[in-house]
mmCIF file of C-alpha atoms and ligand atoms in Angstrom:
data_model
loop_
_atom_site.group_PDB
_atom_site.id
_atom_site.type_symbol
_atom_site.label_atom_id
_atom_site.label_comp_id
_atom_site.label_asym_id
_atom_site.label_seq_id
_atom_site.Cartn_x
_atom_site.Cartn_y
_atom_site.Cartn_z
ATOM 1 C CA MET U 22 -183.414 -19.673 -79.874
ATOM 2 C CA ASN U 23 -186.592 -19.399 -77.869
ATOM 3 C CA GLY U 24 -184.973 -17.623 -74.925
ATOM 4 C CA THR U 25 -186.864 -19.550 -72.257
ATOM 5 C CA ASN U 26 -184.791 -19.825 -69.140
ATOM 6 C CA PRO U 27 -185.240 -22.305 -66.312
ATOM 7 C CA LYS U 28 -186.308 -21.126 -62.880
ATOM 8 C CA ASN U 29 -183.591 -23.188 -61.230
ATOM 9 C CA PHE U 30 -180.318 -24.925 -61.825
ATOM 10 C CA ARG U 31 -179.025 -27.729 -59.690
ATOM 11 C CA LEU U 32 -175.456 -27.550 -58.459
ATOM 12 C CA LEU U 33 -174.138 -31.093 -58.186
ATOM 13 C CA SER U 34 -171.248 -30.051 -55.922
ATOM 14 C CA PHE U 35 -169.040 -32.961 -54.783
ATOM 15 C CA PRO U 36 -170.288 -36.557 -54.737
ATOM 16 C CA VAL U 37 -169.335 -37.319 -51.125
ATOM 17 C CA SER U 38 -170.706 -39.672 -48.503
ATOM 18 C CA ALA U 39 -172.956 -38.380 -45.715
ATOM 19 C CA ASP U 40 -170.128 -38.603 -43.162
ATOM 20 C CA PHE U 41 -167.714 -36.691 -45.258
ATOM 21 C CA GLN U 42 -170.366 -34.079 -45.962
ATOM 22 C CA LEU U 43 -170.120 -32.853 -42.379
ATOM 23 C CA VAL U 44 -166.309 -32.768 -42.542
ATOM 24 C CA LEU U 45 -166.535 -30.779 -45.775
ATOM 25 C CA PHE U 46 -169.046 -28.379 -44.207
ATOM 26 C CA ILE U 47 -166.920 -27.731 -41.127
ATOM 27 C CA GLY U 48 -163.725 -27.391 -43.165
ATOM 28 C CA ILE U 49 -165.236 -24.881 -45.566
ATOM 29 C CA LEU U 50 -166.925 -22.967 -42.755
ATOM 30 C CA LEU U 51 -163.579 -22.687 -40.988
ATOM 31 C CA LEU U 52 -161.785 -21.518 -44.125
ATOM 32 C CA TYR U 53 -164.537 -19.018 -44.899
ATOM 33 C CA SER U 54 -164.356 -17.527 -41.388
ATOM 34 C CA LEU U 55 -160.581 -17.276 -41.605
ATOM 35 C CA ILE U 56 -160.773 -15.596 -45.035
ATOM 36 C CA LEU U 57 -163.229 -13.001 -43.698
ATOM 37 C CA LEU U 58 -161.159 -12.444 -40.566
ATOM 38 C CA GLY U 59 -157.789 -12.221 -42.347
ATOM 39 C CA ASN U 60 -158.949 -9.872 -45.065
ATOM 40 C CA LEU U 61 -161.001 -7.654 -42.765
ATOM 41 C CA VAL U 62 -157.989 -7.317 -40.443
ATOM 42 C CA ILE U 63 -155.851 -6.271 -43.429
ATOM 43 C CA ILE U 64 -158.466 -3.720 -44.555
ATOM 44 C CA ALA U 65 -158.817 -2.329 -41.016
ATOM 45 C CA LEU U 66 -155.044 -2.133 -40.435
ATOM 46 C CA ILE U 67 -154.370 -0.336 -43.709
ATOM 47 C CA SER U 68 -157.184 2.155 -43.092
ATOM 48 C CA LEU U 69 -156.129 2.796 -39.484
ATOM 49 C CA THR U 70 -152.357 3.110 -39.895
ATOM 50 C CA PRO U 71 -150.896 6.283 -41.426
ATOM 51 C CA GLN U 72 -147.546 4.519 -42.126
ATOM 52 C CA LEU U 73 -149.343 2.093 -44.438
ATOM 53 C CA ARG U 74 -150.776 4.820 -46.681
ATOM 54 C CA THR U 75 -148.572 3.833 -49.627
ATOM 55 C CA PRO U 76 -149.609 2.677 -53.120
ATOM 56 C CA MET U 77 -148.654 -0.930 -52.368
ATOM 57 C CA TYR U 78 -150.949 -1.119 -49.364
ATOM 58 C CA TYR U 79 -153.790 0.726 -51.078
ATOM 59 C CA PHE U 80 -153.704 -1.900 -53.806
ATOM 60 C CA LEU U 81 -153.472 -4.661 -51.233
ATOM 61 C CA CYS U 82 -156.563 -3.221 -49.541
ATOM 62 C CA ASN U 83 -158.337 -3.311 -52.920
ATOM 63 C CA LEU U 84 -157.322 -6.970 -53.323
ATOM 64 C CA SER U 85 -158.718 -7.842 -49.922
ATOM 65 C CA VAL U 86 -162.049 -6.189 -50.727
ATOM 66 C CA GLN U 87 -162.265 -8.221 -53.943
ATOM 67 C CA ASP U 88 -161.366 -11.414 -52.107
ATOM 68 C CA VAL U 89 -164.110 -10.909 -49.534
ATOM 69 C CA VAL U 90 -166.693 -10.178 -52.234
ATOM 70 C CA TYR U 91 -166.048 -13.137 -54.505
ATOM 71 C CA VAL U 92 -165.642 -15.634 -51.723
ATOM 72 C CA SER U 93 -168.901 -14.411 -50.181
ATOM 73 C CA ALA U 94 -170.667 -14.866 -53.504
ATOM 74 C CA ILE U 95 -169.729 -18.539 -53.583
ATOM 75 C CA LEU U 96 -168.961 -20.154 -50.245
ATOM 76 C CA PRO U 97 -172.180 -19.394 -48.276
ATOM 77 C CA LYS U 98 -174.262 -21.028 -51.040
ATOM 78 C CA PHE U 99 -171.847 -23.968 -51.163
ATOM 79 C CA LEU U 100 -172.155 -24.364 -47.374
ATOM 80 C CA THR U 101 -175.966 -24.317 -47.602
ATOM 81 C CA ILE U 102 -175.980 -26.934 -50.339
ATOM 82 C CA THR U 103 -173.596 -29.159 -48.392
ATOM 83 C CA ILE U 104 -175.609 -29.105 -45.195
ATOM 84 C CA THR U 105 -179.205 -29.024 -46.516
ATOM 85 C CA LYS U 106 -178.600 -31.177 -49.638
ATOM 86 C CA ASP U 107 -180.969 -28.810 -51.435
ATOM 87 C CA SER U 108 -178.858 -28.160 -54.497
ATOM 88 C CA ARG U 109 -181.160 -25.725 -56.294
ATOM 89 C CA ILE U 110 -179.978 -22.263 -57.236
ATOM 90 C CA SER U 111 -182.262 -19.752 -58.953
ATOM 91 C CA PHE U 112 -181.340 -18.562 -62.422
ATOM 92 C CA PRO U 113 -180.785 -14.925 -61.294
ATOM 93 C CA GLY U 114 -178.756 -16.246 -58.347
ATOM 94 C CA CYS U 115 -176.620 -18.178 -60.776
ATOM 95 C CA ILE U 116 -176.045 -15.140 -62.986
ATOM 96 C CA ALA U 117 -175.185 -13.071 -59.901
ATOM 97 C CA GLN U 118 -172.563 -15.623 -58.797
ATOM 98 C CA MET U 119 -171.066 -15.624 -62.263
ATOM 99 C CA PHE U 120 -171.030 -11.846 -62.414
ATOM 100 C CA LEU U 121 -169.352 -11.358 -59.028
ATOM 101 C CA PHE U 122 -166.760 -14.070 -59.627
ATOM 102 C CA THR U 123 -165.762 -12.783 -63.084
ATOM 103 C CA PHE U 124 -165.777 -9.176 -61.869
ATOM 104 C CA CYS U 125 -163.555 -9.819 -58.860
ATOM 105 C CA VAL U 126 -161.092 -12.228 -60.427
ATOM 106 C CA GLY U 127 -160.707 -10.053 -63.539
ATOM 107 C CA THR U 128 -160.119 -6.989 -61.368
ATOM 108 C CA GLU U 129 -157.606 -8.837 -59.205
ATOM 109 C CA PHE U 130 -155.465 -9.753 -62.197
ATOM 110 C CA LEU U 131 -155.361 -6.096 -63.186
ATOM 111 C CA LEU U 132 -154.649 -4.945 -59.618
ATOM 112 C CA LEU U 133 -151.773 -7.433 -59.394
ATOM 113 C CA THR U 134 -150.433 -5.911 -62.614
ATOM 114 C CA SER U 135 -150.671 -2.414 -61.128
ATOM 115 C CA MET U 136 -148.794 -3.682 -58.073
ATOM 116 C CA ALA U 137 -146.076 -5.129 -60.313
ATOM 117 C CA TYR U 138 -145.701 -1.737 -61.967
ATOM 118 C CA ASP U 139 -145.473 -0.147 -58.516
ATOM 119 C CA ARG U 140 -142.666 -2.564 -57.542
ATOM 120 C CA TYR U 141 -140.919 -1.954 -60.863
ATOM 121 C CA VAL U 142 -140.849 1.814 -60.270
ATOM 122 C CA ALA U 143 -139.808 1.352 -56.621
ATOM 123 C CA VAL U 144 -136.816 -0.836 -57.516
ATOM 124 C CA CYS U 145 -135.757 0.467 -60.920
ATOM 125 C CA ALA U 146 -136.476 4.191 -60.551
ATOM 126 C CA PRO U 147 -136.514 4.847 -56.802
ATOM 127 C CA LEU U 148 -135.749 8.553 -57.161
ATOM 128 C CA HIS U 149 -138.784 9.164 -59.368
ATOM 129 C CA TYR U 150 -141.056 6.933 -57.291
ATOM 130 C CA PRO U 151 -142.998 9.713 -55.480
ATOM 131 C CA ASN U 152 -143.606 11.522 -58.793
ATOM 132 C CA ILE U 153 -144.597 8.512 -60.858
ATOM 133 C CA MET U 154 -146.729 6.687 -58.298
ATOM 134 C CA SER U 155 -148.641 9.773 -57.224
ATOM 135 C CA ARG U 156 -152.063 9.644 -55.599
ATOM 136 C CA VAL U 157 -153.694 10.394 -58.967
ATOM 137 C CA THR U 158 -151.832 7.591 -60.776
ATOM 138 C CA CYS U 159 -152.832 5.078 -58.112
ATOM 139 C CA VAL U 160 -156.475 6.067 -58.131
ATOM 140 C CA LEU U 161 -156.543 5.927 -61.942
ATOM 141 C CA LEU U 162 -154.895 2.480 -62.013
ATOM 142 C CA ALA U 163 -157.290 1.118 -59.399
ATOM 143 C CA LEU U 164 -160.301 2.703 -61.096
ATOM 144 C CA ALA U 165 -159.307 1.312 -64.493
ATOM 145 C CA SER U 166 -158.922 -2.185 -63.003
ATOM 146 C CA TRP U 167 -162.349 -2.075 -61.356
ATOM 147 C CA LEU U 168 -163.997 -0.633 -64.459
ATOM 148 C CA LEU U 169 -162.500 -3.182 -66.879
ATOM 149 C CA GLY U 170 -163.366 -6.044 -64.541
ATOM 150 C CA PHE U 171 -166.892 -4.701 -64.188
ATOM 151 C CA LEU U 172 -167.480 -4.299 -67.928
ATOM 152 C CA THR U 173 -166.260 -7.766 -68.879
ATOM 153 C CA ALA U 174 -168.310 -9.352 -66.110
ATOM 154 C CA LEU U 175 -171.363 -7.413 -67.252
ATOM 155 C CA VAL U 176 -170.981 -8.479 -70.890
ATOM 156 C CA HIS U 177 -170.490 -12.122 -69.898
ATOM 157 C CA SER U 178 -173.470 -12.202 -67.558
ATOM 158 C CA LEU U 179 -175.728 -10.560 -70.129
ATOM 159 C CA MET U 180 -174.686 -13.027 -72.817
ATOM 160 C CA VAL U 181 -175.293 -16.019 -70.566
ATOM 161 C CA SER U 182 -178.640 -14.647 -69.424
ATOM 162 C CA PHE U 183 -179.763 -14.445 -73.068
ATOM 163 C CA ALA U 184 -178.674 -18.017 -73.865
ATOM 164 C CA SER U 185 -181.306 -20.725 -73.512
ATOM 165 C CA PHE U 186 -181.184 -23.767 -71.281
ATOM 166 C CA CYS U 187 -183.309 -26.874 -70.891
ATOM 167 C CA SER U 188 -185.607 -26.855 -67.879
ATOM 168 C CA SER U 189 -184.029 -28.114 -64.642
ATOM 169 C CA GLN U 190 -180.413 -28.264 -65.707
ATOM 170 C CA ASP U 191 -177.710 -29.989 -63.666
ATOM 171 C CA ILE U 192 -174.427 -28.137 -63.289
ATOM 172 C CA ASN U 193 -171.522 -30.324 -62.314
ATOM 173 C CA HIS U 194 -169.830 -27.745 -60.094
ATOM 174 C CA PHE U 195 -170.235 -26.227 -56.640
ATOM 175 C CA TYR U 196 -171.026 -22.751 -57.955
ATOM 176 C CA CYS U 197 -172.195 -21.317 -61.246
ATOM 177 C CA ASP U 198 -168.896 -21.525 -63.038
ATOM 178 C CA LEU U 199 -169.013 -19.672 -66.341
ATOM 179 C CA LYS U 200 -167.361 -22.422 -68.397
ATOM 180 C CA THR U 201 -169.565 -25.180 -66.947
ATOM 181 C CA VAL U 202 -172.794 -23.198 -67.363
ATOM 182 C CA ILE U 203 -171.981 -22.337 -70.981
ATOM 183 C CA GLY U 204 -171.305 -26.048 -71.544
ATOM 184 C CA VAL U 205 -174.906 -27.018 -70.703
ATOM 185 C CA ALA U 206 -176.655 -24.297 -72.722
ATOM 186 C CA SER U 207 -178.959 -25.569 -75.434
ATOM 187 C CA SER U 208 -178.507 -22.581 -77.731
ATOM 188 C CA ASP U 209 -175.408 -21.841 -79.797
ATOM 189 C CA THR U 210 -172.660 -20.531 -77.502
ATOM 190 C CA THR U 211 -169.794 -20.119 -79.970
ATOM 191 C CA HIS U 212 -169.874 -16.333 -79.627
ATOM 192 C CA ILE U 213 -169.685 -16.540 -75.806
ATOM 193 C CA LYS U 214 -166.744 -18.948 -76.037
ATOM 194 C CA THR U 215 -164.935 -16.650 -78.455
ATOM 195 C CA LEU U 216 -165.514 -13.722 -76.123
ATOM 196 C CA LEU U 217 -164.340 -15.774 -73.152
ATOM 197 C CA PHE U 218 -161.136 -16.575 -74.997
ATOM 198 C CA ALA U 219 -160.587 -12.903 -75.861
ATOM 199 C CA VAL U 220 -161.138 -11.941 -72.233
ATOM 200 C CA CYS U 221 -158.703 -14.615 -71.021
ATOM 201 C CA VAL U 222 -156.080 -13.055 -73.281
ATOM 202 C CA LEU U 223 -156.961 -9.491 -72.303
ATOM 203 C CA LEU U 224 -157.309 -9.948 -68.534
ATOM 204 C CA GLY U 225 -155.120 -13.024 -68.049
ATOM 205 C CA LEU U 226 -152.285 -13.370 -70.529
ATOM 206 C CA PHE U 227 -151.630 -9.689 -71.238
ATOM 207 C CA PRO U 228 -151.345 -8.670 -67.543
ATOM 208 C CA PHE U 229 -149.229 -11.773 -66.958
ATOM 209 C CA LEU U 230 -146.753 -10.677 -69.638
ATOM 210 C CA LEU U 231 -146.636 -7.179 -68.129
ATOM 211 C CA ILE U 232 -145.916 -8.643 -64.686
ATOM 212 C CA LEU U 233 -143.233 -10.878 -66.188
ATOM 213 C CA THR U 234 -141.619 -7.884 -67.912
ATOM 214 C CA SER U 235 -141.623 -5.880 -64.658
ATOM 215 C CA TYR U 236 -139.902 -8.718 -62.860
ATOM 216 C CA ILE U 237 -137.298 -9.164 -65.599
ATOM 217 C CA PHE U 238 -136.376 -5.481 -65.150
ATOM 218 C CA ILE U 239 -136.477 -5.802 -61.359
ATOM 219 C CA ILE U 240 -134.164 -8.829 -61.401
ATOM 220 C CA MET U 241 -131.775 -7.102 -63.793
ATOM 221 C CA THR U 242 -131.603 -4.097 -61.460
ATOM 222 C CA VAL U 243 -131.179 -6.252 -58.368
ATOM 223 C CA ILE U 244 -128.305 -8.181 -59.971
ATOM 224 C CA ARG U 245 -126.457 -4.915 -60.601
ATOM 225 C CA ILE U 246 -126.628 -3.891 -56.924
ATOM 226 C CA ARG U 247 -123.160 -4.400 -55.423
ATOM 227 C CA SER U 248 -123.821 -5.127 -51.744
ATOM 228 C CA SER U 249 -125.588 -8.358 -50.940
ATOM 229 C CA GLU U 250 -127.499 -6.558 -48.191
ATOM 230 C CA GLY U 251 -128.877 -4.122 -50.753
ATOM 231 C CA LYS U 252 -129.823 -7.028 -53.010
ATOM 232 C CA VAL U 253 -131.823 -8.727 -50.277
ATOM 233 C CA LYS U 254 -133.491 -5.470 -49.293
ATOM 234 C CA ALA U 255 -134.516 -4.610 -52.863
ATOM 235 C CA PHE U 256 -135.835 -8.048 -53.606
ATOM 236 C CA SER U 257 -137.620 -8.616 -50.311
ATOM 237 C CA SER U 258 -139.806 -5.599 -51.060
ATOM 238 C CA CYS U 259 -141.150 -7.619 -54.001
ATOM 239 C CA SER U 260 -141.279 -11.114 -52.578
ATOM 240 C CA SER U 261 -144.776 -10.873 -51.056
ATOM 241 C CA HIS U 262 -146.195 -9.590 -54.307
ATOM 242 C CA LEU U 263 -144.400 -12.282 -56.315
ATOM 243 C CA THR U 264 -145.780 -15.010 -54.042
ATOM 244 C CA VAL U 265 -149.343 -13.768 -54.486
ATOM 245 C CA VAL U 266 -148.897 -13.533 -58.257
ATOM 246 C CA ILE U 267 -147.688 -17.136 -58.418
ATOM 247 C CA LEU U 268 -150.596 -18.330 -56.253
ATOM 248 C CA PHE U 269 -153.103 -16.360 -58.232
ATOM 249 C CA TYR U 270 -151.900 -17.371 -61.663
ATOM 250 C CA GLY U 271 -150.756 -20.871 -60.790
ATOM 251 C CA THR U 272 -154.184 -22.315 -60.033
ATOM 252 C CA PRO U 273 -156.082 -21.248 -63.179
ATOM 253 C CA LEU U 274 -153.052 -21.970 -65.345
ATOM 254 C CA SER U 275 -152.803 -25.521 -64.049
ATOM 255 C CA SER U 276 -156.536 -25.862 -64.641
ATOM 256 C CA TYR U 277 -156.004 -25.053 -68.312
ATOM 257 C CA MET U 278 -152.981 -27.380 -68.501
ATOM 258 C CA ILE U 279 -155.109 -30.393 -67.566
ATOM 259 C CA PRO U 280 -156.022 -32.130 -70.819
ATOM 260 C CA GLU U 281 -159.726 -32.662 -71.447
ATOM 261 C CA SER U 282 -160.729 -36.090 -70.163
ATOM 262 C CA PRO U 283 -163.789 -37.632 -68.503
ATOM 263 C CA HIS U 284 -162.249 -36.764 -65.137
ATOM 264 C CA SER U 285 -161.147 -33.242 -65.982
ATOM 265 C CA GLN U 286 -164.379 -31.764 -64.603
ATOM 266 C CA GLU U 287 -163.664 -33.350 -61.199
ATOM 267 C CA LYS U 288 -160.112 -31.969 -61.185
ATOM 268 C CA ASP U 289 -161.478 -28.626 -62.279
ATOM 269 C CA LYS U 290 -163.829 -28.570 -59.288
ATOM 270 C CA THR U 291 -161.040 -29.413 -56.861
ATOM 271 C CA LEU U 292 -158.819 -26.689 -58.296
ATOM 272 C CA SER U 293 -161.721 -24.238 -58.107
ATOM 273 C CA LEU U 294 -162.156 -25.144 -54.468
ATOM 274 C CA LEU U 295 -158.499 -24.293 -53.877
ATOM 275 C CA TYR U 296 -159.009 -21.044 -55.719
ATOM 276 C CA THR U 297 -162.116 -19.966 -53.844
ATOM 277 C CA ALA U 298 -161.308 -21.265 -50.358
ATOM 278 C CA VAL U 299 -157.534 -21.340 -49.974
ATOM 279 C CA VAL U 300 -155.930 -18.683 -52.194
ATOM 280 C CA PRO U 301 -157.950 -15.757 -50.683
ATOM 281 C CA LEU U 302 -156.735 -16.895 -47.279
ATOM 282 C CA LEU U 303 -153.071 -17.078 -48.281
ATOM 283 C CA ASN U 304 -153.197 -13.547 -49.637
ATOM 284 C CA PRO U 305 -153.418 -11.774 -46.236
ATOM 285 C CA LEU U 306 -151.189 -14.415 -44.649
ATOM 286 C CA VAL U 307 -148.390 -13.874 -47.144
ATOM 287 C CA TYR U 308 -148.561 -10.133 -46.693
ATOM 288 C CA SER U 309 -148.906 -10.042 -42.948
ATOM 289 C CA LEU U 310 -146.658 -12.783 -41.622
ATOM 290 C CA ARG U 311 -143.712 -11.899 -43.787
ATOM 291 C CA ASN U 312 -144.028 -8.199 -43.473
ATOM 292 C CA LYS U 313 -142.571 -6.031 -40.711
ATOM 293 C CA ASP U 314 -144.728 -2.997 -41.534
ATOM 294 C CA ILE U 315 -147.968 -4.931 -41.175
ATOM 295 C CA LEU U 316 -146.822 -6.627 -37.962
ATOM 296 C CA ALA U 317 -145.787 -3.272 -36.494
ATOM 297 C CA ALA U 318 -149.143 -1.770 -37.479
ATOM 298 C CA LEU U 319 -150.964 -4.689 -35.904
ATOM 299 C CA LYS U 320 -149.009 -4.208 -32.694
ATOM 300 C CA SER U 321 -149.609 -0.446 -32.533
ATOM 301 C CA VAL U 322 -153.333 -0.839 -33.233
ATOM 302 C CA THR U 323 -153.774 -3.524 -30.588
ATOM 303 C CA ASP U 324 -151.673 -1.514 -28.106
ATOM 304 C CA LYS U 325 -153.810 1.554 -28.721
ATOM 305 C CA TYR U 326 -156.986 -0.463 -28.354
ATOM 306 C CA PHE U 327 -155.881 -2.154 -25.153
ATOM 307 C CA ARG U 328 -154.708 1.080 -23.613
ATOM 308 C CA PHE U 329 -158.073 2.560 -24.550
ATOM 309 C CA SER U 330 -160.022 -0.290 -22.997
ATOM 310 C CA ILE U 331 -157.872 -0.246 -19.869
ATOM 311 C CA ASN U 332 -158.487 3.512 -19.552
ATOM 312 C CA VAL U 333 -162.205 2.975 -19.982
ATOM 313 C CA MET U 334 -162.199 0.231 -17.387
ATOM 314 C CA SER U 335 -160.174 2.210 -14.823
ATOM 315 C CA ARG U 336 -162.507 5.160 -15.238
ATOM 316 C CA LYS U 337 -165.509 3.009 -14.299
HETATM 317 C C1 LIG M 11 -158.107 1.126 -53.801
HETATM 318 O O1 LIG M 11 -156.946 1.756 -54.276
HETATM 319 C C2 LIG M 11 -157.085 3.144 -54.512
HETATM 320 C C3 LIG M 11 -155.848 3.676 -55.206
HETATM 321 O O2 LIG M 11 -154.689 3.507 -54.479
HETATM 322 C C4 LIG M 11 -157.374 3.836 -53.180
HETATM 323 O O3 LIG M 11 -157.509 5.228 -53.378
HETATM 324 C C5 LIG M 11 -158.640 3.258 -52.588
HETATM 325 O O4 LIG M 11 -158.862 3.804 -51.308
HETATM 326 C C6 LIG M 11 -158.560 1.752 -52.491
HETATM 327 N N1 LIG M 11 -159.882 1.272 -52.120
HETATM 328 C C7 LIG M 11 -160.087 0.267 -51.272
HETATM 329 C C8 LIG M 11 -161.497 -0.062 -50.984
HETATM 330 O O5 LIG M 11 -159.189 -0.342 -50.781
#
């Protein structure tokens, strides 16, 4: 290992025609703007509305922050590459992308697990809910998620930055995807791959099993509720969370289900595009459109704002 690292990588992105390049640019730009708008509205609403100061919404606010960060680490660069056709990315830039993506996605899995626990307590032990999900518990859960996500991302980025690469390396992806970058390293990467596997188990499979267990208990409790109205009410408090879990786990899982083939890298890129440009948008949509609390908060905030601006205008 000589440890020499290239100044630049080249991101090959998608092999599309010049016409389609513009369509791709506009489409991604639109999605990126909507992701920023949707998530910032969610963050603003939750911070401005006292009725939404509950554990569920605090965690949702955390999720939105993560979404904004990881999407902003990837999509602006992708947009630049698409429109300028200059596919170079500096080595530190590449490591930074990798770090932010791993950090945010790892943290989101853990936050989704904390939210599942919150739903479990709310449905299965409603009387103890205020005691169990206290302010301290929530802050500790959120802090632990951020810290674990941060540490794993740090270890991964350091390991990749110490690996060696040939000069001017092509990366067949639209951002510095950890798996793809490791694949083109010229030094031995077995230890990084082993670590990656361990992290997938720790931050992917283990939280998934915890979420699954919570939902088994939730469903068992819901089945025992006598009135069908009560059943619907108990389950609908979980349905938004369940939808986001399925979206969040479905995409990477299906990526790992695809057998290795010459075309698997292309499918991988398309799935990654879904993951970085569509899933973060669905997150606020799922929570806001289907949720009376959020809609009510939106209405009260806009009412307040309009009344304020009308007052200001009439004073002039
Ligand atoms: C994240 O969640 C914690 C715990 O509920 C909360 O105290 C904190 O304000 C949230 N932070 C953000 C940025 O949403």
